[in-house]
CSV table of C-alpha atoms and ligand atoms in Angstrom, one decimal:
chain,number,residue,atom,x,y,z
A,1,UNK,CA,4.7,12.2,-22.1
A,2,UNK,CA,4.7,15.5,-20.3
A,3,UNK,CA,4.0,15.9,-16.6
A,4,UNK,CA,3.6,19.0,-14.4
A,5,UNK,CA,6.8,20.6,-13.1
A,6,UNK,CA,7.9,19.0,-9.8
A,7,UNK,CA,6.0,15.8,-10.5
A,8,UNK,CA,7.4,13.1,-8.1
A,9,UNK,CA,8.7,9.9,-9.7
A,10,UNK,CA,9.1,7.1,-7.2
A,11,UNK,CA,9.2,3.4,-6.4
A,12,UNK,CA,7.5,1.8,-3.4
A,13,UNK,CA,8.1,-1.2,-1.2
A,14,UNK,CA,7.1,-2.4,2.3
A,15,UNK,CA,9.1,-3.6,5.3
A,16,UNK,CA,7.8,-7.1,5.7
A,17,UNK,CA,7.9,-7.8,1.9
A,18,UNK,CA,11.6,-6.9,1.5
A,19,UNK,CA,13.6,-6.4,4.7
A,20,UNK,CA,14.1,-10.0,6.1
A,21,UNK,CA,16.2,-10.0,9.3
A,22,UNK,CA,13.0,-10.6,11.2
A,23,UNK,CA,14.9,-11.7,14.3
A,24,UNK,CA,17.8,-9.2,14.3
A,25,UNK,CA,18.6,-6.1,16.3
A,26,UNK,CA,15.7,-6.5,18.8
A,27,UNK,CA,12.9,-6.6,16.3
A,28,UNK,CA,9.7,-8.0,17.8
A,29,UNK,CA,7.3,-10.4,16.2
A,30,UNK,CA,4.7,-9.1,13.8
A,31,UNK,CA,1.3,-10.7,13.1
A,32,UNK,CA,2.6,-11.5,9.6
A,33,UNK,CA,5.5,-13.6,11.1
A,34,UNK,CA,2.9,-15.6,12.9
A,35,UNK,CA,0.4,-15.8,10.1
A,36,UNK,CA,2.8,-16.8,7.5
A,37,UNK,CA,4.0,-19.7,9.6
A,38,UNK,CA,0.5,-21.2,9.8
A,39,UNK,CA,0.5,-24.2,7.4
A,40,UNK,CA,-1.6,-23.4,4.3
A,41,UNK,CA,-1.7,-19.7,4.7
A,42,UNK,CA,1.1,-18.8,2.3
A,43,UNK,CA,2.1,-20.7,-0.8
A,44,UNK,CA,4.9,-23.2,-0.2
A,45,UNK,CA,5.0,-22.0,3.5
A,46,UNK,CA,7.1,-19.0,2.5
A,47,UNK,CA,7.6,-16.2,5.0
A,48,UNK,CA,9.3,-12.8,5.2
A,49,UNK,CA,12.2,-14.1,7.3
A,50,UNK,CA,14.8,-13.5,4.6
A,51,UNK,CA,12.8,-11.7,1.9
A,52,UNK,CA,15.1,-9.6,-0.2
A,53,UNK,CA,17.7,-9.1,2.6
A,54,UNK,CA,17.0,-5.4,2.2
A,55,UNK,CA,17.8,-4.8,5.9
A,56,UNK,CA,21.4,-5.7,5.0
A,57,UNK,CA,21.5,-4.6,1.3
A,58,UNK,CA,19.7,-1.3,1.6
A,59,UNK,CA,22.8,0.6,0.3
A,60,UNK,CA,22.8,-1.5,-2.9
A,61,UNK,CA,19.0,-0.9,-3.3
A,62,UNK,CA,19.4,2.9,-2.8
A,63,UNK,CA,22.1,2.9,-5.4
A,64,UNK,CA,19.7,1.1,-7.8
A,65,UNK,CA,17.1,3.8,-7.1
A,66,UNK,CA,19.7,6.6,-7.7
A,67,UNK,CA,20.6,5.0,-11.0
A,68,UNK,CA,16.9,4.8,-11.9
A,69,UNK,CA,16.6,8.6,-11.2
A,70,UNK,CA,13.6,8.5,-8.9
A,71,UNK,CA,13.0,11.6,-6.9
A,72,UNK,CA,11.3,9.7,-4.0
A,73,UNK,CA,11.3,6.3,-2.3
A,74,UNK,CA,8.2,5.1,-0.5
A,75,UNK,CA,9.1,2.5,2.1
A,76,UNK,CA,7.4,1.3,5.2
A,77,UNK,CA,8.6,1.3,8.8
A,78,UNK,CA,8.2,-2.0,10.6
A,79,UNK,CA,6.4,-1.2,13.9
A,80,UNK,CA,7.8,-4.3,15.6
A,81,UNK,CA,11.4,-3.0,14.8
A,82,UNK,CA,10.6,0.3,16.5
A,83,UNK,CA,8.5,-0.9,19.4
A,84,UNK,CA,8.9,-4.7,19.7
A,85,UNK,CA,5.9,-5.0,21.9
A,86,UNK,CA,3.9,-2.3,20.2
A,87,UNK,CA,4.2,0.1,23.1
A,88,UNK,CA,6.7,1.9,25.3
A,89,UNK,CA,10.3,2.9,24.8
A,90,UNK,CA,11.7,2.5,21.3
A,91,UNK,CA,14.2,-0.1,20.2
A,92,UNK,CA,17.2,2.2,19.3
A,93,UNK,CA,18.7,-0.3,16.8
A,94,UNK,CA,15.4,-0.5,14.9
A,95,UNK,CA,15.1,3.2,14.6
A,96,UNK,CA,18.8,3.5,13.7
A,97,UNK,CA,18.1,1.3,10.6
A,98,UNK,CA,15.5,3.7,9.3
A,99,UNK,CA,17.6,6.7,10.1
A,100,UNK,CA,20.6,5.2,8.1
A,101,UNK,CA,18.2,4.5,5.2
A,102,UNK,CA,16.9,8.0,5.2
A,103,UNK,CA,20.4,9.5,5.3
A,104,UNK,CA,21.5,7.2,2.5
A,105,UNK,CA,18.5,8.3,0.4
A,106,UNK,CA,19.2,12.0,1.0
A,107,UNK,CA,22.9,11.5,0.1
A,108,UNK,CA,21.6,10.3,-3.3
A,109,UNK,CA,19.1,13.1,-3.7
A,110,UNK,CA,16.1,10.9,-3.1
A,111,UNK,CA,13.2,12.1,-0.8
A,112,UNK,CA,12.2,9.6,1.8
A,113,UNK,CA,8.5,8.9,2.0
A,114,UNK,CA,7.8,6.7,5.0
A,115,UNK,CA,4.6,4.7,5.5
A,116,UNK,CA,4.1,3.9,9.1
A,117,UNK,CA,1.8,0.9,8.8
A,118,UNK,CA,1.9,-1.7,6.0
A,119,UNK,CA,0.1,-4.5,7.8
A,120,UNK,CA,2.9,-5.8,10.2
A,121,UNK,CA,1.2,-5.2,13.5
A,122,UNK,CA,3.2,-6.1,16.6
A,123,UNK,CA,2.0,-9.6,17.7
A,124,UNK,CA,1.3,-8.5,21.3
A,125,UNK,CA,-1.1,-5.9,20.0
A,126,UNK,CA,-2.8,-8.4,17.7
A,127,UNK,CA,-3.1,-10.8,20.7
A,128,UNK,CA,-4.8,-7.9,22.6
A,129,UNK,CA,-7.5,-7.6,19.8
A,130,UNK,CA,-5.6,-5.8,17.1
A,131,UNK,CA,-7.6,-3.2,15.1
A,132,UNK,CA,-10.8,-4.4,16.6
A,133,UNK,CA,-10.0,-2.6,19.8
A,134,UNK,CA,-9.7,1.2,20.2
A,135,UNK,CA,-6.5,1.0,22.2
A,136,UNK,CA,-4.6,0.0,19.1
A,137,UNK,CA,-5.3,3.4,17.5
A,138,UNK,CA,-3.8,5.1,20.6
A,139,UNK,CA,-0.8,2.8,20.5
A,140,UNK,CA,-0.3,3.6,16.8
A,141,UNK,CA,-0.3,7.4,17.6
A,142,UNK,CA,2.4,6.8,20.2
A,143,UNK,CA,4.5,4.8,17.7
A,144,UNK,CA,4.0,7.4,15.0
A,145,UNK,CA,5.3,10.1,17.4
A,146,UNK,CA,8.4,8.0,18.1
A,147,UNK,CA,9.2,7.6,14.4
A,148,UNK,CA,8.4,11.3,13.7
A,149,UNK,CA,10.7,12.3,16.5
A,150,UNK,CA,13.6,10.4,14.8
A,151,UNK,CA,12.9,11.0,11.1
A,152,UNK,CA,10.7,14.1,11.1
A,153,UNK,CA,13.7,16.5,10.5
A,154,UNK,CA,14.5,14.7,7.2
A,155,UNK,CA,11.3,13.2,5.7
A,156,UNK,CA,8.6,15.5,4.4
A,157,UNK,CA,6.0,13.1,2.8
A,158,UNK,CA,4.4,10.9,5.4
A,159,UNK,CA,1.8,8.1,4.9
A,160,UNK,CA,0.2,6.7,8.0
A,161,UNK,CA,-1.6,3.6,6.6
A,162,UNK,CA,-1.3,1.5,3.5
A,163,UNK,CA,-4.6,0.3,2.2
A,164,UNK,CA,-6.8,0.3,5.3
A,165,UNK,CA,-9.5,-1.5,3.2
A,166,UNK,CA,-7.2,-4.5,2.8
A,167,UNK,CA,-6.2,-4.5,6.5
A,168,UNK,CA,-9.9,-4.6,7.3
A,169,UNK,CA,-11.5,-6.8,4.7
A,170,UNK,CA,-8.6,-9.2,3.9
A,171,UNK,CA,-7.3,-9.3,7.5
A,172,UNK,CA,-10.5,-9.3,9.5
A,173,UNK,CA,-13.3,-10.0,7.0
A,174,UNK,CA,-12.2,-12.7,4.6
A,175,UNK,CA,-9.3,-14.2,6.6
A,176,UNK,CA,-6.9,-14.1,3.7
A,177,UNK,CA,-4.3,-11.9,5.4
A,178,UNK,CA,-3.1,-11.6,9.0
A,179,UNK,CA,-4.6,-11.9,11.5
A,180,UNK,CA,-6.9,-14.2,9.5
A,181,UNK,CA,-10.3,-13.4,11.0
A,182,UNK,CA,-13.4,-14.2,9.0
A,183,UNK,CA,-16.0,-11.7,10.2
A,184,UNK,CA,-17.1,-10.9,6.6
A,185,UNK,CA,-18.6,-7.3,6.7
A,186,UNK,CA,-18.6,-7.2,10.5
A,187,UNK,CA,-15.4,-5.2,10.5
A,188,UNK,CA,-16.7,-1.7,11.1
A,189,UNK,CA,-14.7,-1.2,14.3
A,190,UNK,CA,-11.5,-2.2,12.4
A,191,UNK,CA,-12.2,0.4,9.7
A,192,UNK,CA,-13.0,3.1,12.2
A,193,UNK,CA,-10.0,2.4,14.4
A,194,UNK,CA,-7.7,2.5,11.4
A,195,UNK,CA,-9.1,5.8,10.2
A,196,UNK,CA,-9.2,7.2,13.7
A,197,UNK,CA,-5.6,6.3,14.2
A,198,UNK,CA,-4.6,8.4,11.2
A,199,UNK,CA,-6.0,11.5,12.8
A,200,UNK,CA,-4.5,10.6,16.2
A,201,UNK,CA,-1.1,9.9,14.7
A,202,UNK,CA,-1.0,13.1,12.7
A,203,UNK,CA,-1.8,15.1,15.8
A,204,UNK,CA,1.0,13.3,17.7
A,205,UNK,CA,3.5,13.6,14.9
A,206,UNK,CA,3.0,17.3,14.1
A,207,UNK,CA,5.3,18.8,16.7
A,208,UNK,CA,8.2,16.6,15.3
A,209,UNK,CA,7.6,17.2,11.6
A,210,UNK,CA,9.2,19.8,9.4
A,211,UNK,CA,7.0,22.8,8.6
A,212,UNK,CA,6.7,21.7,5.0
A,213,UNK,CA,5.7,18.1,5.9
A,214,UNK,CA,2.6,16.6,4.3
A,215,UNK,CA,0.6,13.7,5.6
A,216,UNK,CA,-1.9,11.3,4.0
A,217,UNK,CA,-3.2,7.7,3.7
A,218,UNK,CA,-2.6,5.4,0.7
A,219,UNK,CA,-5.9,3.9,-0.1
A,220,UNK,CA,-6.5,1.0,-2.4
A,221,UNK,CA,-9.2,2.4,-4.6
A,222,UNK,CA,-11.0,0.7,-7.4
A,223,UNK,CA,-14.4,0.2,-8.9
A,224,UNK,CA,-16.7,-2.8,-8.5
A,225,UNK,CA,-17.6,-3.8,-12.0
A,226,UNK,CA,-20.7,-5.8,-12.8
A,227,UNK,CA,-20.1,-8.9,-15.0
A,228,UNK,CA,-23.5,-8.2,-16.8
A,229,UNK,CA,-25.8,-5.2,-17.2
A,230,UNK,CA,-28.5,-7.0,-15.0
A,231,UNK,CA,-29.7,-4.6,-12.3
A,232,UNK,CA,-28.8,-7.1,-9.5
A,233,UNK,CA,-25.2,-7.2,-10.8
A,234,UNK,CA,-25.0,-3.4,-11.1
A,235,UNK,CA,-26.3,-3.1,-7.6
A,236,UNK,CA,-23.6,-5.5,-6.4
A,237,UNK,CA,-20.9,-3.5,-8.2
A,238,UNK,CA,-22.2,-0.2,-6.7
A,239,UNK,CA,-22.1,-1.6,-3.2
A,240,UNK,CA,-18.6,-2.9,-3.7
A,241,UNK,CA,-17.4,0.5,-5.0
A,242,UNK,CA,-19.1,2.1,-2.0
A,243,UNK,CA,-17.3,-0.3,0.3
A,244,UNK,CA,-13.9,0.3,-1.3
A,245,UNK,CA,-14.1,4.0,-2.0
A,246,UNK,CA,-16.9,5.8,0.0
A,247,UNK,CA,-16.4,4.0,3.3
A,248,UNK,CA,-12.7,5.0,3.4
A,249,UNK,CA,-12.8,8.4,1.7
A,250,UNK,CA,-16.1,10.0,2.7
A,251,UNK,CA,-15.2,10.4,6.4
A,252,UNK,CA,-12.1,12.4,5.4
A,253,UNK,CA,-13.7,14.5,2.6
A,254,UNK,CA,-17.4,14.5,3.3
A,255,UNK,CA,-17.2,14.5,7.1
A,256,UNK,CA,-19.0,11.2,7.8
A,257,UNK,CA,-19.5,7.6,7.0
A,258,UNK,CA,-21.8,6.7,4.0
A,259,UNK,CA,-25.1,5.6,5.4
A,260,UNK,CA,-25.8,3.3,2.5
A,261,UNK,CA,-22.7,1.3,3.3
A,262,UNK,CA,-23.4,1.1,7.0
A,263,UNK,CA,-26.7,-0.6,6.3
A,264,UNK,CA,-24.5,-3.6,5.5
A,265,UNK,CA,-22.1,-3.4,8.5
A,266,UNK,CA,-23.0,-3.7,12.1
A,267,UNK,CA,-21.7,-0.3,13.5
A,268,UNK,CA,-22.0,-1.0,17.2
A,269,UNK,CA,-20.6,1.8,19.4
A,270,UNK,CA,-17.2,2.2,17.9
A,271,UNK,CA,-17.7,5.9,17.0
A,272,UNK,CA,-17.4,8.3,20.0
A,273,UNK,CA,-17.9,12.0,20.4
A,274,UNK,CA,-15.2,14.0,18.6
A,275,UNK,CA,-14.1,11.1,16.4
A,276,UNK,CA,-15.6,12.4,13.1
A,277,UNK,CA,-13.6,15.6,13.4
A,278,UNK,CA,-10.4,13.6,13.9
A,279,UNK,CA,-11.2,11.6,10.7
A,280,UNK,CA,-11.0,14.8,8.6
A,281,UNK,CA,-7.5,15.8,9.9
A,282,UNK,CA,-4.2,15.3,8.2
A,283,UNK,CA,-5.2,14.7,4.6
A,284,UNK,CA,-2.8,17.0,2.7
A,285,UNK,CA,-2.9,14.5,-0.1
A,286,UNK,CA,-4.8,11.4,-1.1
A,287,UNK,CA,-2.6,8.4,-1.8
A,288,UNK,CA,-4.2,6.2,-4.5
A,289,UNK,CA,-3.0,2.7,-5.0
A,290,UNK,CA,-4.5,1.5,-8.3
A,291,UNK,CA,-4.3,-2.0,-9.8
A,292,UNK,CA,-7.6,-2.6,-11.5
A,293,UNK,CA,-11.3,-3.1,-11.0
A,294,UNK,CA,-12.9,-6.0,-9.2
A,295,UNK,CA,-15.6,-7.9,-11.0
A,296,UNK,CA,-18.8,-8.9,-9.1
A,297,UNK,CA,-22.2,-10.5,-9.5
A,298,UNK,CA,-25.2,-10.5,-7.3
A,299,UNK,CA,-25.0,-12.8,-4.3
A,300,UNK,CA,-26.6,-16.2,-4.4
A,301,UNK,CA,-28.8,-17.4,-1.6
A,302,UNK,CA,-26.7,-18.4,1.3
A,303,UNK,CA,-23.6,-16.4,0.2
A,304,UNK,CA,-21.8,-14.8,3.2
A,305,UNK,CA,-21.5,-11.4,1.5
A,306,UNK,CA,-24.1,-9.3,-0.3
A,307,UNK,CA,-22.2,-9.7,-3.6
A,308,UNK,CA,-20.0,-12.4,-5.1
A,309,UNK,CA,-16.4,-11.6,-6.2
A,310,UNK,CA,-15.6,-13.2,-9.5
A,311,UNK,CA,-12.8,-13.4,-12.0
A,312,UNK,CA,-12.7,-10.8,-14.8
A,313,UNK,CA,-14.8,-12.0,-17.8
A,314,UNK,CA,-13.2,-13.7,-20.9
A,315,UNK,CA,-11.4,-11.1,-23.0
A,316,UNK,CA,-10.4,-8.8,-20.1
A,317,UNK,CA,-6.6,-9.0,-19.7
A,318,UNK,CA,-5.4,-9.8,-16.2
A,319,UNK,CA,-2.1,-9.9,-14.3
A,320,UNK,CA,-0.6,-12.9,-12.6
A,321,UNK,CA,-2.8,-12.4,-9.6
A,322,UNK,CA,-5.9,-12.5,-11.7
A,323,UNK,CA,-6.5,-8.7,-11.4
A,324,UNK,CA,-8.1,-7.1,-14.4
A,325,UNK,CA,-5.9,-4.7,-16.3
A,326,UNK,CA,-7.8,-1.6,-17.2
A,327,UNK,CA,-5.7,1.5,-17.5
A,328,UNK,CA,-8.7,3.6,-18.5
A,329,UNK,CA,-10.2,2.7,-15.2
A,330,UNK,CA,-7.5,4.9,-13.5
A,331,UNK,CA,-8.5,8.0,-15.4
A,332,UNK,CA,-12.1,7.1,-14.7
A,333,UNK,CA,-11.4,6.7,-10.9
A,334,UNK,CA,-9.5,10.0,-10.7
A,335,UNK,CA,-12.5,11.7,-12.5
A,336,UNK,CA,-14.9,10.0,-10.1
A,337,UNK,CA,-13.0,11.3,-7.1
A,338,UNK,CA,-13.0,14.8,-8.5
A,339,UNK,CA,-16.8,14.7,-9.0
A,340,UNK,CA,-17.6,13.1,-5.6
A,341,UNK,CA,-15.3,15.1,-3.4
A,342,UNK,CA,-15.0,18.4,-5.4
A,343,UNK,CA,-13.1,21.1,-3.5
A,344,UNK,CA,-12.6,18.9,-0.5
A,345,UNK,CA,-10.4,16.6,-2.5
A,346,UNK,CA,-6.7,17.3,-1.8
A,347,UNK,CA,-3.9,16.7,-4.4
A,348,UNK,CA,-3.5,13.1,-5.4
A,349,UNK,CA,-0.3,11.0,-5.4
A,350,UNK,CA,-0.5,7.6,-7.1
A,351,UNK,CA,1.2,5.8,-4.3
A,352,UNK,CA,1.2,2.3,-6.0
A,353,UNK,CA,0.7,1.1,-9.5
A,354,UNK,CA,2.3,-2.0,-11.1
A,355,UNK,CA,1.8,-5.5,-12.3
A,356,UNK,CA,3.0,-9.0,-11.7
A,357,UNK,CA,4.5,-10.8,-14.7
A,358,UNK,CA,6.3,-14.2,-15.0
A,359,UNK,CA,9.7,-12.5,-15.6
A,360,UNK,CA,12.1,-15.4,-16.3
A,361,UNK,CA,15.7,-14.3,-17.0
A,362,UNK,CA,16.8,-15.2,-20.5
A,363,UNK,CA,20.1,-17.2,-20.9
A,364,UNK,CA,22.0,-13.9,-21.3
A,365,UNK,CA,20.6,-12.8,-17.9
A,366,UNK,CA,18.3,-10.2,-19.3
A,367,UNK,CA,14.7,-9.9,-18.1
A,368,UNK,CA,12.5,-8.6,-20.9
A,369,UNK,CA,9.3,-7.7,-19.1
A,370,UNK,CA,7.6,-5.9,-21.9
A,371,UNK,CA,4.2,-6.5,-20.5
A,372,UNK,CA,5.1,-4.5,-17.5
A,373,UNK,CA,6.5,-1.7,-19.7
A,374,UNK,CA,3.2,-1.6,-21.6
A,375,UNK,CA,1.2,-1.7,-18.3
A,376,UNK,CA,3.1,1.3,-16.9
A,377,UNK,CA,3.0,3.2,-20.1
A,378,UNK,CA,-0.7,2.8,-20.4
A,379,UNK,CA,-1.4,3.7,-16.8
A,380,UNK,CA,0.8,6.8,-17.0
A,381,UNK,CA,-1.1,7.9,-20.1
A,382,UNK,CA,-4.3,7.5,-18.1
A,383,UNK,CA,-2.8,9.8,-15.4
A,384,UNK,CA,-2.0,12.3,-18.1
A,385,UNK,CA,-5.6,12.1,-19.3
A,386,UNK,CA,-6.9,12.7,-15.8
A,387,UNK,CA,-4.5,15.7,-15.3
A,388,UNK,CA,-5.7,17.2,-18.6
A,389,UNK,CA,-9.3,16.7,-17.4
A,390,UNK,CA,-8.6,18.6,-14.1
A,391,UNK,CA,-7.1,16.1,-11.6
A,392,UNK,CA,-4.3,17.5,-9.5
A,393,UNK,CA,-1.9,14.5,-9.5
A,394,UNK,CA,1.5,15.2,-8.0
A,395,UNK,CA,3.4,12.0,-8.3
A,396,UNK,CA,3.6,8.3,-9.3
A,397,UNK,CA,5.2,5.4,-7.4
A,398,UNK,CA,5.7,2.1,-9.1
A,399,UNK,CA,4.9,-1.0,-7.1
A,400,UNK,CA,7.6,-2.2,-6.8
A,401,UNK,CA,11.3,-1.6,-6.8
A,402,UNK,CA,12.1,-5.3,-6.2
A,403,UNK,CA,10.4,-8.7,-6.7
A,404,UNK,CA,9.3,-9.4,-3.1
A,405,UNK,CA,7.1,-11.4,-0.7
A,406,UNK,CA,3.6,-11.1,-2.2
A,407,UNK,CA,1.7,-12.0,0.9
A,408,UNK,CA,-0.3,-15.2,0.5
A,409,UNK,CA,1.4,-15.8,-2.9
A,410,UNK,CA,4.8,-15.9,-1.2
A,411,UNK,CA,7.6,-15.2,-3.7
A,412,UNK,CA,5.8,-16.7,-6.7
A,413,UNK,CA,4.5,-13.4,-8.0
A,414,UNK,CA,7.0,-10.8,-9.3
A,415,UNK,CA,6.1,-7.1,-9.2
A,416,UNK,CA,9.6,-5.6,-9.3
A,417,UNK,CA,11.4,-3.4,-11.8
A,418,UNK,CA,14.4,-5.3,-10.5
A,419,UNK,CA,14.5,-9.1,-10.6
A,420,UNK,CA,15.6,-10.8,-7.3
A,421,UNK,CA,17.1,-14.2,-7.6
A,422,UNK,CA,15.4,-16.3,-4.9
A,423,UNK,CA,18.5,-18.3,-4.1
A,424,UNK,CA,21.2,-15.7,-4.1
A,425,UNK,CA,19.1,-12.4,-3.8
A,426,UNK,CA,21.2,-11.1,-6.7
A,427,UNK,CA,19.4,-8.0,-8.2
A,428,UNK,CA,19.0,-7.7,-12.0
A,429,UNK,CA,17.3,-4.6,-13.4
A,430,UNK,CA,14.6,-5.6,-15.9
A,431,UNK,CA,13.7,-3.9,-19.2
A,432,UNK,CA,11.0,-2.0,-17.3
A,433,UNK,CA,13.7,-0.5,-15.0
A,434,UNK,CA,15.5,0.8,-18.0
A,435,UNK,CA,12.3,2.1,-19.6
A,436,UNK,CA,11.3,3.9,-16.4
A,437,UNK,CA,14.8,5.4,-16.1
A,438,UNK,CA,14.5,6.8,-19.6
A,439,UNK,CA,11.0,8.1,-19.0
A,440,UNK,CA,12.1,9.9,-15.8
A,441,UNK,CA,15.2,11.4,-17.5
A,442,UNK,CA,13.1,12.6,-20.4
A,443,UNK,CA,10.4,14.2,-18.2
A,444,UNK,CA,12.6,15.9,-15.6
B,501,IFM,O1,2.2,-6.2,-2.7
B,501,IFM,C1,1.1,-5.5,-2.5
B,501,IFM,C2,1.3,-4.3,-1.5
B,501,IFM,O2,1.8,-4.8,-0.3
B,501,IFM,C3,0.0,-3.6,-1.3
B,501,IFM,N1,-0.6,-3.2,-2.5
B,501,IFM,C4,-0.8,-4.2,-3.6
B,501,IFM,C5,0.6,-4.9,-3.8
B,501,IFM,C6,0.4,-5.9,-5.0
B,501,IFM,O3,-0.5,-6.9,-4.7
């Protein structure tokens, strides 16, 4: 497989999912610490308290990345480590950790790609209303500036938010993720404050960033797919696509929110004068996290949403989380973005793609995750197709380097190129790790 010169090969992780050490070195409490301790929220009551012990084993993990040959590592910064209360003076030990991580990456020739928010909101900010309130967007900008001040001389690719749609819909709409609110589609203020905070953060960070630094958001983008050709199912799928793609990308690339979507969401008075201009700022690239489409049918009377989310139909392959596996959907999505946003669409980075497999080590210790290899191979071929058709895709990050805390699934689902033993945290590179290493070596 050939990729354009300078194509970025990476792996991605996030703080709460791998770091552990949640009570060390002055880290504050995040809303995921709180949420995961509520009985019934996470399988087997698991939490990120220990996770992969990355906070202590980061050197070992960077060595694994160096051996893999990746050119970039996408990690997230835990806001509660940097500002334990979500505001005010930084916690030096928290910032030191990320500074050490960045130095270690650079020593190994790996570009650091920090994400500032991967869902671990400081608990005091969540208690004060979280992303429902506008002040959180301002707090985020303040925090972003603090991190940029410390790491801005060494990191050049910055992501403010990971999957704002998941923050909004899973966290505040469906109650599946922290903070667990069930407002269904009444989450427009959350969406707006998240997107607004990107613009505010980029403005606050700029003076501290290198001249060549680029900023963007990593969006979870996928199509709604109807389970049947019935017009009502197609309408449901169209609405879901609009909620996942248009609602989050139109403000940046078309200058406003899609009116068809807003008909389904109470808008209130969240948008103030000057906000729309801010929403268009700081999109040097579009981060695309792609897993697969979401199947839907028309809603039934009494349903809380104007569509019904359903499992993929018989015959559609799915991963361990039940997500449909459709590599061609990635090329289709990239084409759709080209057509919808035309010259306003910036270069694209695939900021997450990967799959969960059962991954049991064989008696000889090897983990032969051939399904993951096939998944990555087919998705990278889809990226190639999209590039040949005109998409400007600059990089690809596998989710994830390590088996980690998969939110409500706890540690039961494994996305890593590297197997992590749950008892000892021993790392074992899987067959997919070796495959990815060979691919990177062959394409560089
Ligand atoms: O583990 C998550 C990650 O935190 C965000 N994107 C999807 C991944 C797999 O579900």
